[in-house]
XYZ file of C-alpha atoms in Angstrom:
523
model
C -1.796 -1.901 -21.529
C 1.859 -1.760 -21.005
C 4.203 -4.730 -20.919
C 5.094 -4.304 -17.311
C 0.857 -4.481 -16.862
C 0.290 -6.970 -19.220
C 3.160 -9.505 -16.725
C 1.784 -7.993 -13.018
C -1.677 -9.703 -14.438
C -0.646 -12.419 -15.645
C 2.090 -13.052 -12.697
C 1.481 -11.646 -8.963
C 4.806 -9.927 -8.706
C 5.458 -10.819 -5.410
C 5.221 -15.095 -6.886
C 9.139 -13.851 -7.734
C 10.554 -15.025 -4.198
C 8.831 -18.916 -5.427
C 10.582 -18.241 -8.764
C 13.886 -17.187 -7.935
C 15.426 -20.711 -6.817
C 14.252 -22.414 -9.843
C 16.323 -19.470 -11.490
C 18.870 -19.950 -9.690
C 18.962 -23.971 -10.045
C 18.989 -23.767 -13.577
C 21.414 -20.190 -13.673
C 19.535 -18.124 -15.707
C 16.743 -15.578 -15.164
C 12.883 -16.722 -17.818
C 13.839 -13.283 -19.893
C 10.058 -12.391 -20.162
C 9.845 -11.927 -16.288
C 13.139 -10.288 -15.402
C 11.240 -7.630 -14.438
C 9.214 -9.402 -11.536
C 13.443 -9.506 -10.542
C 12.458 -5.405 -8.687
C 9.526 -6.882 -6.409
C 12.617 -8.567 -5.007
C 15.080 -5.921 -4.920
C 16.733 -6.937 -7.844
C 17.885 -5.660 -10.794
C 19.965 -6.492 -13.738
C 23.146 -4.509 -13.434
C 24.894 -2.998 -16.663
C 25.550 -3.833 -19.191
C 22.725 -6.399 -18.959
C 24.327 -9.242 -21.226
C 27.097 -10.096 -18.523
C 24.095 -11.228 -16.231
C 25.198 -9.540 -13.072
C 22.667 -8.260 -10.556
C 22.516 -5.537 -7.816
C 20.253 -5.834 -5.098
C 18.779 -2.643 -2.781
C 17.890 -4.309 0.437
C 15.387 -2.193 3.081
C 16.793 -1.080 6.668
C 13.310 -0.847 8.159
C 13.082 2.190 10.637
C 16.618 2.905 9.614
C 18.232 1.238 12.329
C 20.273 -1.860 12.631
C 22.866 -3.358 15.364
C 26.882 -3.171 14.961
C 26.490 -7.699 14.054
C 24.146 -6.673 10.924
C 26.423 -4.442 9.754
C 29.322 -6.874 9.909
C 27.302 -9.662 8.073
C 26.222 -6.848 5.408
C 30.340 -6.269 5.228
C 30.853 -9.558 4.745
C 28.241 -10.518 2.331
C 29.153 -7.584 0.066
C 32.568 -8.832 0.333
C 31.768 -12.422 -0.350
C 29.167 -12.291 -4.013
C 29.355 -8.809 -4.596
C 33.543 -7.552 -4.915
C 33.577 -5.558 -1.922
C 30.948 -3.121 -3.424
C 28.826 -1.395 -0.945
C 26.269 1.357 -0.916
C 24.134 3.340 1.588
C 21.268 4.639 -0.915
C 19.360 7.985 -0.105
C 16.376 6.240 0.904
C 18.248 4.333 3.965
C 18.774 0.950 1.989
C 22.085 -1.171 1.474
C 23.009 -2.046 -2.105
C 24.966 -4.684 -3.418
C 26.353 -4.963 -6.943
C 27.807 -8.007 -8.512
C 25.672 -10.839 -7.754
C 24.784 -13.751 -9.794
C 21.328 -15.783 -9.418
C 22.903 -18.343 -8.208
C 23.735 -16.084 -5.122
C 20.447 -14.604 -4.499
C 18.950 -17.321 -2.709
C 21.967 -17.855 -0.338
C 21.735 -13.817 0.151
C 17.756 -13.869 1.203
C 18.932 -16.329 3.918
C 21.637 -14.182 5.513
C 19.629 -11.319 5.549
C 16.306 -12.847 7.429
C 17.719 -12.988 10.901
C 18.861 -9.737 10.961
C 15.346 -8.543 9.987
C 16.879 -7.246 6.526
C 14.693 -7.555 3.462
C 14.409 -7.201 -0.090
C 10.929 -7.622 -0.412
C 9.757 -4.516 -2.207
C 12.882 -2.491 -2.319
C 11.706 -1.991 -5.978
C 9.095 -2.536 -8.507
C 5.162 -0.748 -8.830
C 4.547 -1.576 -4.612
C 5.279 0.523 -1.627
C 9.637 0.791 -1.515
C 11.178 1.443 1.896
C 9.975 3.768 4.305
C 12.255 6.652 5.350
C 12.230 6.812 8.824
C 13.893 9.727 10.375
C 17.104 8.822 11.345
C 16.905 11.045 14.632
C 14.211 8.890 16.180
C 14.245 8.341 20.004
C 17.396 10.822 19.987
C 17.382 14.625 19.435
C 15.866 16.604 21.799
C 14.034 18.716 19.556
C 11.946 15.403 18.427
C 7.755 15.547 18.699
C 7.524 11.864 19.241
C 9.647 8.631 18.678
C 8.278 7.431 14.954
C 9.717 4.017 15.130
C 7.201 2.150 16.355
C 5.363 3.893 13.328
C 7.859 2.962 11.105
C 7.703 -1.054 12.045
C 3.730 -1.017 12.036
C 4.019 0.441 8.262
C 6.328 -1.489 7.717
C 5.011 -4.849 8.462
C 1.466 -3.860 7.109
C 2.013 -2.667 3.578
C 5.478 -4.061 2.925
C 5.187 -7.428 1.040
C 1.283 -6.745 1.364
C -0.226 -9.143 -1.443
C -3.046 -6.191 -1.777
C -0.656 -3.428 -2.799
C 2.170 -5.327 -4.850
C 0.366 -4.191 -8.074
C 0.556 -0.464 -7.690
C 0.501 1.662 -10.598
C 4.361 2.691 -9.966
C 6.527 2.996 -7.646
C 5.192 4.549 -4.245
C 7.204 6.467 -1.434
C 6.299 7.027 2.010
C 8.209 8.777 5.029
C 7.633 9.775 8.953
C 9.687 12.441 10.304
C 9.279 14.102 13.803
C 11.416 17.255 13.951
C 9.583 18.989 11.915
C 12.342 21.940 12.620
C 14.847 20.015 10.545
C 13.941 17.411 8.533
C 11.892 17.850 5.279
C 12.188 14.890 3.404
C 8.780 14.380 3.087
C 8.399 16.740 0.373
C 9.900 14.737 -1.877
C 7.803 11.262 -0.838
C 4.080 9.943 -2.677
C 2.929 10.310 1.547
C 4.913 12.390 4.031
C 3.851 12.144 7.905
C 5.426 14.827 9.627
C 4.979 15.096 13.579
C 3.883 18.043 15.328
C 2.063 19.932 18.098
C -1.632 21.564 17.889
C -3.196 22.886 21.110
C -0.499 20.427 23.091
C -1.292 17.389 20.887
C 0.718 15.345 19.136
C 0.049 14.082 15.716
C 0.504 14.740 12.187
C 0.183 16.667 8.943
C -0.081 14.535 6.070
C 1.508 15.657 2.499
C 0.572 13.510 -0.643
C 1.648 13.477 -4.181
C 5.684 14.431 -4.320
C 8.029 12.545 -6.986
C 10.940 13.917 -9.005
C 11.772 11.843 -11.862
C 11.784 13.604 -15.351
C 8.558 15.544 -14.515
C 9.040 17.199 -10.846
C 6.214 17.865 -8.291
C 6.779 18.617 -4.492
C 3.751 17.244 -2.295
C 0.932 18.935 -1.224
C -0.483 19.297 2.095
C -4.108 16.968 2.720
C -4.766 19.295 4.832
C -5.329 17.410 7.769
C -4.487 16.482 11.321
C -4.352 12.592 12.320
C -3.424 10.881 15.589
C -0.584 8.190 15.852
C -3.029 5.480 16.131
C -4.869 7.020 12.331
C -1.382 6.694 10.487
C -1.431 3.062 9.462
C -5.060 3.023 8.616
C -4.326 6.388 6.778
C -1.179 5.521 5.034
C -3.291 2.132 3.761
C -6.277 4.425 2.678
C -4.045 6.727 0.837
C -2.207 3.651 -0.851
C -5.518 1.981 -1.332
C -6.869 5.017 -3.682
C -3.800 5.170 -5.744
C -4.010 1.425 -6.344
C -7.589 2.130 -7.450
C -7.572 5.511 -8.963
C -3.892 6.024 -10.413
C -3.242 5.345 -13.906
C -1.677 2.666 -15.425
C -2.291 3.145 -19.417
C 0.947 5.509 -19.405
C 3.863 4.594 -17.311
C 5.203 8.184 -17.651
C 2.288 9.752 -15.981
C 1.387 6.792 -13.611
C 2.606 8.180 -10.383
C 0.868 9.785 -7.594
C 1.730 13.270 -8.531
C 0.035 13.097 -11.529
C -3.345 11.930 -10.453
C -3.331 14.522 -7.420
C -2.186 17.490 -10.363
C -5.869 16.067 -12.207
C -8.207 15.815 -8.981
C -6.530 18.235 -6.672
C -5.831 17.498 -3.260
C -9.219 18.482 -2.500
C -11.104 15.606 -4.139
C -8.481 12.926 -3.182
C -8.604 13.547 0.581
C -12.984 13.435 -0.643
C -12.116 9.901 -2.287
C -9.706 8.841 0.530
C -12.223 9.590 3.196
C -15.410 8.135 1.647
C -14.332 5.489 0.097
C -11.575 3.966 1.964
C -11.806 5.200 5.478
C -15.779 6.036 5.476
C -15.002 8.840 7.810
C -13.924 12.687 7.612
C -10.805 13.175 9.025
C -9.929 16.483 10.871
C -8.597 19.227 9.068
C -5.425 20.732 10.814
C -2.662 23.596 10.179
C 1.049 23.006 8.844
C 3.675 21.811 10.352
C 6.706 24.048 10.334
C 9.266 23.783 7.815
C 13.020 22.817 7.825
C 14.789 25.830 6.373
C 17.728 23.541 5.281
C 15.300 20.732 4.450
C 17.574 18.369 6.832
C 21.058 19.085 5.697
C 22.209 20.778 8.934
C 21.550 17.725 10.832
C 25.460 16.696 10.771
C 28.414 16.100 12.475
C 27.685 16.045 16.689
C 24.251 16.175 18.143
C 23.484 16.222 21.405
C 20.642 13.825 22.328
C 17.622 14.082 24.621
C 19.187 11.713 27.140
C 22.817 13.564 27.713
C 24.390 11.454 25.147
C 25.289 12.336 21.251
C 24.689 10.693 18.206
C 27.409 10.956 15.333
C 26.329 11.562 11.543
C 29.260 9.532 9.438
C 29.932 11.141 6.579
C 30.113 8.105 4.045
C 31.037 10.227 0.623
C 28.676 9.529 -1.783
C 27.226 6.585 0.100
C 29.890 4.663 -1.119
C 31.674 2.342 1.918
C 33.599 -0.749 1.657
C 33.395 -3.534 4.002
C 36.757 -3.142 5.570
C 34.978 0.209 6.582
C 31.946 -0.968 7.618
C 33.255 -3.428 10.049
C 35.330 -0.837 11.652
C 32.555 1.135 11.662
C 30.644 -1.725 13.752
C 34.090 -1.996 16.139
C 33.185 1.950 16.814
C 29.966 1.494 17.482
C 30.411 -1.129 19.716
C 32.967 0.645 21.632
C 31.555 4.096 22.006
C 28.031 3.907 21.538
C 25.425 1.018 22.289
C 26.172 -1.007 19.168
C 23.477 0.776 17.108
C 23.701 2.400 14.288
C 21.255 4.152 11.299
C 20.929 5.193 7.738
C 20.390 8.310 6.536
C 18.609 9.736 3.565
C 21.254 11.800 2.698
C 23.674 8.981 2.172
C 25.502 9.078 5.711
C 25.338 7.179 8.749
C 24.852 7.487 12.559
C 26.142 5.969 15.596
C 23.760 7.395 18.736
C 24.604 6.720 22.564
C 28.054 8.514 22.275
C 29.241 9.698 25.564
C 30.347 13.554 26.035
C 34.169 12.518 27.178
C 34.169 9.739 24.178
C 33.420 12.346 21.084
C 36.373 13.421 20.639
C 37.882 9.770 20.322
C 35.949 8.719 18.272
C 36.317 11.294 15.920
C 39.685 10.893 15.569
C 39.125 7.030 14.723
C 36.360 8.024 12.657
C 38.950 10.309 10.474
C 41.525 7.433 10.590
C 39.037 5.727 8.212
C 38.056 8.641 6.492
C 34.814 8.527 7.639
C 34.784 11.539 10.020
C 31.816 13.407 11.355
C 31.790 16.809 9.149
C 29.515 19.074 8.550
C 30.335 19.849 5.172
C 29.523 19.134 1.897
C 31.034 15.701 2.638
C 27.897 15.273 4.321
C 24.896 17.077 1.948
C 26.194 16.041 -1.245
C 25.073 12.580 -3.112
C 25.510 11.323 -6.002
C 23.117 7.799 -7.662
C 24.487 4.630 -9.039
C 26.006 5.883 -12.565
C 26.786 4.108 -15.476
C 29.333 2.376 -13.826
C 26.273 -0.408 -12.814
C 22.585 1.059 -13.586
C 21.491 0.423 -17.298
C 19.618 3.997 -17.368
C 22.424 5.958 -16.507
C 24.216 8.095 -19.282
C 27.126 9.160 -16.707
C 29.743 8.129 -14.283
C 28.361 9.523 -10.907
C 30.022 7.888 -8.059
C 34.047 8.671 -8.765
C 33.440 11.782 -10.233
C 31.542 13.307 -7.384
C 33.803 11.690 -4.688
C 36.468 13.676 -6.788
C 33.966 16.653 -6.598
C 33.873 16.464 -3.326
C 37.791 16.382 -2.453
C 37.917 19.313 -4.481
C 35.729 21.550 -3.023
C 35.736 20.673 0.565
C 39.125 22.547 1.590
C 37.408 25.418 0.200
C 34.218 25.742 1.797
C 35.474 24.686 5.596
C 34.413 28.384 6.505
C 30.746 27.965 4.912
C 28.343 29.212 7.781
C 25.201 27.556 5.984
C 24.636 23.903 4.469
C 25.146 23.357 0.534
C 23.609 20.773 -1.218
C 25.235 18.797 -4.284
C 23.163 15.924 -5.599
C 24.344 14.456 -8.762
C 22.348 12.131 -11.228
C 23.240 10.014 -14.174
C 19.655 10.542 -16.258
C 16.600 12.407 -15.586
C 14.794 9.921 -13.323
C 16.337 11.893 -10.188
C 17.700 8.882 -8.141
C 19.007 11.594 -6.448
C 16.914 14.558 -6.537
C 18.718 16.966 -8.550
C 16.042 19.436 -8.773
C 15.732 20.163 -5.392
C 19.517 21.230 -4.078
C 21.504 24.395 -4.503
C 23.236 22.965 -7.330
C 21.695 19.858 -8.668
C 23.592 18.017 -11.942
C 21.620 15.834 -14.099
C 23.559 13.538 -16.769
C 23.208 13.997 -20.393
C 24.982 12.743 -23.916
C 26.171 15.883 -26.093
C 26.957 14.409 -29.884
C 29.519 16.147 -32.267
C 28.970 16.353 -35.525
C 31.987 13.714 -36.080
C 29.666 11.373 -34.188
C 31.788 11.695 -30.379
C 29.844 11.356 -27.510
C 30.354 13.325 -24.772
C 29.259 12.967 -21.162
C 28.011 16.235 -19.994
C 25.682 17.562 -17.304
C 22.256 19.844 -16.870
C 22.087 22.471 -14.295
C 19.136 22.905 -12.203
C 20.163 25.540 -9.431
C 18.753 26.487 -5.929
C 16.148 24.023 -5.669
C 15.004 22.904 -1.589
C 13.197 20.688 0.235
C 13.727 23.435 3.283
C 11.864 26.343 3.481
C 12.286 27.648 0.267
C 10.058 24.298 -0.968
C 10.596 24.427 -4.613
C 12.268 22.869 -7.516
C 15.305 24.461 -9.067
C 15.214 26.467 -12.170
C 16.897 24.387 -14.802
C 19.869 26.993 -16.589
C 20.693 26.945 -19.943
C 23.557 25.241 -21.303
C 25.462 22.381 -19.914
C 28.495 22.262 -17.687
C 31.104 19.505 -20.006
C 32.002 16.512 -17.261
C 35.212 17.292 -16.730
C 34.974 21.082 -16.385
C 32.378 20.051 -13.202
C 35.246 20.614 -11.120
C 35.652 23.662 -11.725
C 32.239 25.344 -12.204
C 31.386 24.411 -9.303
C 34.413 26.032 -7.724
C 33.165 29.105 -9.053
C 29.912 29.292 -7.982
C 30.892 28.299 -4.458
C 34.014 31.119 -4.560
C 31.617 33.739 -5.700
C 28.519 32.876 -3.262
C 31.343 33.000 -0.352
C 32.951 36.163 -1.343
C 29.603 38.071 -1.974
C 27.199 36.400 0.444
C 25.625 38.127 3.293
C 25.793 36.183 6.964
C 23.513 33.817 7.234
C 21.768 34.155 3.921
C 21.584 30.535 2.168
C 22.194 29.528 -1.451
C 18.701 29.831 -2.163
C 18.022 33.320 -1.290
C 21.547 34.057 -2.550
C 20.394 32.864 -6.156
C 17.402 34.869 -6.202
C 19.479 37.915 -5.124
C 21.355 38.102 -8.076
C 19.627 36.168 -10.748
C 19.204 33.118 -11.383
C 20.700 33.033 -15.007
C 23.826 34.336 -13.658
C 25.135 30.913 -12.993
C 24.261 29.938 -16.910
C 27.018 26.873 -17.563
C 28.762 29.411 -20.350
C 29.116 32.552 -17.835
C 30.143 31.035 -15.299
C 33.026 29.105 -17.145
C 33.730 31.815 -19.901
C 34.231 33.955 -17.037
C 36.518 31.617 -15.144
C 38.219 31.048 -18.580
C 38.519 35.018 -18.753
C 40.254 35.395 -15.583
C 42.652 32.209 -16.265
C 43.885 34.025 -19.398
């Protein structure tokens, strides 16, 4: 049994919340159950010894009024140095924070129906909800209701805070655009069979160092099943997943052993004690959600707005302004996105272009391009896994490249990761860097990054083949310029990345082509 096992039996992880104001009374954390600190949304921030802590807190259903935003401004202003981050799976994150100032931060957040409780640690982490609910037109059904009732039955649930690992659930309904729930332990996604509205259920996706996209159940389930389902389906992981080896302790690995097959056998007569109905596929986002940016017209006349943060990476002088925006032009809503970005909906016809322009003024303007599909995790700026600077250097990435892909006619994803655990799911985007250490023989260390290119959670529904080499961090700049120059020069209209890659060969973007060849031109 593992450490981590050996504490969740001897402590319910969720007893935390009753241990964290002794902690903070006495202003320092019992070192043999800092780890109980991710049940909470906590975790020590790097390097460890200092005794800082960041904190992911959940947005449930993504969606949150212009006030919460200002307190979440102000309270990342107030303990954590004006440090502010929207994560990919819709959450806020603070870095900075003592003990002493978790308590006082649990407080603020419970009337605006922010919580931590769960955010990480081996129990069910936020739900994505899709960010479009109640809005676009091309929607099967509003999921937020769905979202709550999840929500508020497995989140902080004392039967499922000792889960083998972490476990990821999300509920999409535009099926058309969205296909985050590749990517997720459960995945509802909405759509239509004979007239009827309900959903196909995918199980078993997680990236991490080992990468598996989910699998289809195989079934069709009503609104009214998907609580009791998404309990089942948690329930039988709880039971059945392994917990001997904390590598192989996810759901992907036990549905890779049983096959889909006998789990939705196990789900159904064990936990549910019925069959459920078997059902077809929904269809598939060919982008996998990235060409859900910029202005969108909504089912009711109006528009929502996808802010493009940059990285996720806002500061509360932002965010408040943000709030003033919302308040003036929309309904003084707004959302998270799992891509980093953020929405204001209700936007009048005659008021987009406005707002826009004050958007821009704050440099958070509605684009559509790779502004808003690139994103980039925490780095070793604050996380204690990380073996690279993320944030900064993609931002920079980012500046870079954007003047010179304004004429792109098809999304491009850029997701950038510190390590291998895939905070943000570098094996599935058209050019996905993972962090790595490269040693000289004098002993230097030198930050460099892997290449795994033209993976998708669109249609193409794979993970990216990882090249061979390694692209040095601060030549990222410019390989990536030349992959982008030559897929625009050569590409045909309308083809993607993706089907661009396979085209031509995968190998031909190899880290030492690509920049020997740049180097050959230079010279």
């Amino acid at each position: 049994m593992s450490d981590i096992e050996a504490l969740k039996k001897a402590v319910p992880p969720f007893q935390i919340f009753d241990l964290i104001p002794q902690y903070a009374e006495q202003g320092f954390i019992d070192p043999e159950r800092i780890d109980l600190l991710k049940w909470a949304g906590v975790y020590p921030q790097r390097p460890q010894e200092d005794g800082f802590l960041m904190m992911r807190v959940r947005v449930p259903a993504a969606e949150f009024s212009s006030a919460t935003m200002r307190e979440v401004a102000n309270i990342a202003e107030e303990y954590g140095r004006g440090f502010l981050d929207v994560t990919d799976r819709q959450a806020f994150q603070f870095h900075w924070l003592t003990i002493q100032d978790i308590p006082r931060i649990f407080e603020r957040l419970e009337p605006l129906g922010l919580h931590p409780k769960g955010a990480c640690g081996d129990t069910v982490r936020a739900v994505i909800a899709s960010p479009l609910a109640g809005l676009d037109a091309r929607e099967i059904i509003d999921v937020r209701p769905l979202a709550h009732a999840m929500e508020g039955t497995l989140t902080g649930n004392p039967d499922f805070q000792d889960l083998p690992r972490k476990f990821k659930m999300s509920i999409t309904a535009v099926p058309e655009l969205e296909g985050i729930h590749m990517i997720n332990d459960i995945g509802f996604l909405a759509h239509r069979v004979n007239g009827e509205v309900g959903f196909d259920v995918w199980v078993g996706g997680g990236l991490g160092a080992v990468a598996h996209l989910s699998r289809r159940l195989g079934v069709f389930i009503r609104p009214e099943e998907v609580v009791e389902v998404g309990q089942a389906i948690t329930a039988a992981y709880r039971d059945h997943g392994y917990r001997q080896n904390r590598k192989k302790s996810r759901l992907k690995f036990l549905i890779k052993d049983l096959g889909v097959e006998k789990f939705r056998e196990i789900v159904e007569t064990d936990y549910l004690g019925r069959k459920l109905t078997d059902g077809p596929a929904a269809p598939v986002a060919r982008f996998g959600g990235n060409d859900v940016l910029g202005v969108q017209p909504q089912s009711d006349g109006l528009n929502y707005v996808v802010v493009a943060t940059t990285v996720g990476r806002i500061d509360p002088a932002k965010a408040r302004a943000l709030a003033d925006l919302a308040d003036r032009y929309g309904k003084g809503v707004l959302r998270t996105t799992a891509f980093q970005n953020m929405v204001i909906p209700h936007v009048a016809t005659e008021d987009v272009e406005a707002l826009s322009a004050e958007l821009a003024a704050i440099e958070l303007a509605p684009k559509t391009t790779i502004r808003g599909t690139t994103i980039a995790c925490t780095g070793n700026q604050f996380c204690r896994l990380a073996l690279t600077e993320t944030k900064a250097r993609t931002a920079d990435l980012v500046d870079h490249l954007e003047p010179l892909t304004l004429a792109m006619d098809v999304p491009f994803t850029i997701n950038l990761t510190g390590c291998s655990n895939a905070c943000t799911r570098y094996q599935v985007a058209d050019l996905g860097f993972m962090g790595a250490n490269k040693t000289d023989k004098d002993g230097t260390v030198h930050e460099v990054f892997n290449v795994h290119l033209a993976g998708s959670i669109g249609q193409a529904h794979r993970t990216g083949t990882k090249l061979k080499g390694a692209v040095p961090a601060e030549q990222l700049n410019a390989y990536a310029e030349a992959v982008l120059a030559e897929f625009q020069a050569n590409k045909h209209v309308g083809e993607s990345f993706v089907e661009y890659a396979d085209r031509i060969g995968h190998e031909h973007f190899a880290p030492d082509a690509v920049l020997g060849a740049r180097e050959a031109v230079t010279a």
